Phi, psi and omega in degrees: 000297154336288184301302176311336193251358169266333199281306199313299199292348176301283204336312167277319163300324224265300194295313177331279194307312158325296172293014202267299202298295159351292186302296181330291224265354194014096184268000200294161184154020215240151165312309192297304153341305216259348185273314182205321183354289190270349189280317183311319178284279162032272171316308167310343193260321164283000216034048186274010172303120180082002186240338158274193207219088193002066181309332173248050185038171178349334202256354161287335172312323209289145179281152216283330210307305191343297193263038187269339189269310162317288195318313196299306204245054156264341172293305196269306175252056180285341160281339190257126198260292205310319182295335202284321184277350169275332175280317151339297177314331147313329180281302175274003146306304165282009153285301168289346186285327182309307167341296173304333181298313178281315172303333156319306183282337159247005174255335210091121207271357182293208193293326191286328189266004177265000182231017141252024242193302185291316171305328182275102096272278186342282189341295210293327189309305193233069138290144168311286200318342202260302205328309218285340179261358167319128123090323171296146179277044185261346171064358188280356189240339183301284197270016174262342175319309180291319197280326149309318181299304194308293197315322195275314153317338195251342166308283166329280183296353178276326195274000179213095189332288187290017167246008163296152160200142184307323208278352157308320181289340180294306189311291183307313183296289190336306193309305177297326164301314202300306198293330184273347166300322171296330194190103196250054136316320181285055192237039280152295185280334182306305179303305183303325174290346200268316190289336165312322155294296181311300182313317220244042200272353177270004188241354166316098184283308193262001225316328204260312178315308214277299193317318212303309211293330167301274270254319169303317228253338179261354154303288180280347148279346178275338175269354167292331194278280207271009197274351205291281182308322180291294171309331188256352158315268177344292208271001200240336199214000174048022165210123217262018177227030187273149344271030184296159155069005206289351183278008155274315172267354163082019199304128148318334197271012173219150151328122192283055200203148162299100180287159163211170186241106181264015201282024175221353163250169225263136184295139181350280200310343165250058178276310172331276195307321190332336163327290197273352180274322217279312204291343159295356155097358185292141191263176190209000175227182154310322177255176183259117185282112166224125174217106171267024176265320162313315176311300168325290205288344185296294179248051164260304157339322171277319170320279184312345176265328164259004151280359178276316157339312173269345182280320215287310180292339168314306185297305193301327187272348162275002215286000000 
């Protein structure tokens, strides 16, 4: 009973601090808002298929579903900023609780591990990439909300054999499916988590069983979410990813070729160095991203390897 009523009051502190920060920083502002955010939802809603003339570029497509909780509560509280940003703020409240949840799962809920469990909260939050995105209609802390939730179930059961069941491995792909229909830019941590598995098959009551029933469960949560949208791609444009992928499928209404959006990324060669261009402030979004904590983690590794290097020789020549 004590432990449940410890989960509740974390939850509620967590959501708390998520709508505090939300309201505090009103991060809204991004370019993406005024491009498709509320037109997208709009549309869906209006029927405007085939009758606007692809106002948000490539980005009219995208499903719509995401941004139906920004258009309402913009609609209803666009004078009141604060009520629009406590509600935003959920999403990131329920973004650290997960967080904590996994940080639970490798520290421990005592005193040492609730005070490593508040540094990665810290850590993670204000990275540039998650803070400047608090409270925005960027959807980006929305649907890693899922893809941690999905991540952190599959954690559990790796580190604690007997609570596996196929219908959890259903459950975690389901959740990451759902996050990658909203936004499948997250399809990257979806993969990572399937290979991620496959690695870890020694850990497995089931392995082959345990992947499929994920790999079904991301299926079948991205088509509950996209699938609407995939059939009506298909019937209107013959291509059920359009206009992504159009160099398999060929739809006439688009360039017979794969988009992809390149205006930000970095040429090969300085892909080594990338650490220190993010920390020089080189942009890589619509906003200017600066974070030096990467470069630290870039070269802290090294740092640690060759001082392990020298201790490990260190040892042998006193032996």
């Amino acid at each position: 009973m004590t432990n449940t009523k410890n989960k509740v009051k974390s939850f509620s502190l967590l959501m708390l601090v998520g709508i505090i920060i939300s309201i505090l920083i009103k991060n809204e502002g991004m370019y993406d808002l005024a491009n498709y955010h509320y037109y997208n939802a709009w549309a869906f809603l209006n029927d405007r298929s085939n009758l606007d003339i692809v106002p948000g570029c490539v980005n009219t497509f995208f499903n719509p579903i995401v941004e139906l909780p920004i258009y309402f509560l913009i609609n209803y509280f666009n004078d009141s900023q604060n009520i629009f940003y406590a509600f935003q703020g959920i999403w990131f409240g329920l973004f650290l609780f997960i967080l904590s949840k996994i940080g639970f799962l490798f520290f421990g809920s005592e005193r040492k591990g609730q005070i490593k469990t508040m540094f990665v909260l810290i850590l993670a939050t204000t990275g540039n990439a998650v803070f400047c995105q608090i409270g925005s209609s960027s959807n980006e802390i929305t649907v890693a909300f899922f893809i941690l939730w999905g991540f952190y179930i599959l954690l559990k059961m790796i580190k604690f054999p007997e609570t596996q069941t196929l219908k959890k491995f259903l459950l975690a792909g389901l959740i990451m499916g759902i996050g990658l229909g909203l936004k499948q830019t997250v399809i990257t941590y979806c993969i990572a988590s399937g290979i991620t598995l496959m690695i870890c098959y020694k850990y497995l009551k089931k392995p082959i069983k345990s992947v499929g029933f994920f790999a079904f469960g991301g299926l079948v949560g991205y088509l509950i979410i996209n699938g609407y949208f995939m059939y009506k791609h298909w019937i209107l444009y013959g291509n059920p990813f359009f206009p992504f992928l159009n160099g398999i499928f060929h739809s006439p209404y688009f360039f017979d070729f794969n988009y992809r959006d390149t205006n930000y990324l970095t040429a090969p060669l300085l892909l080594p160095i990338y650490p220190f261009i993010w920390y020089k402030g080189r942009t890589i979004s619509t906003s200017q991203y600066i974070d030096p904590r990467l470069m630290l983690f870039y070269v802290l590794p090294l740092f640690m390897y060759f001082f392990m290097k020298k201790r490990i020789i260190n040892d042998k020549n006193n032996q």
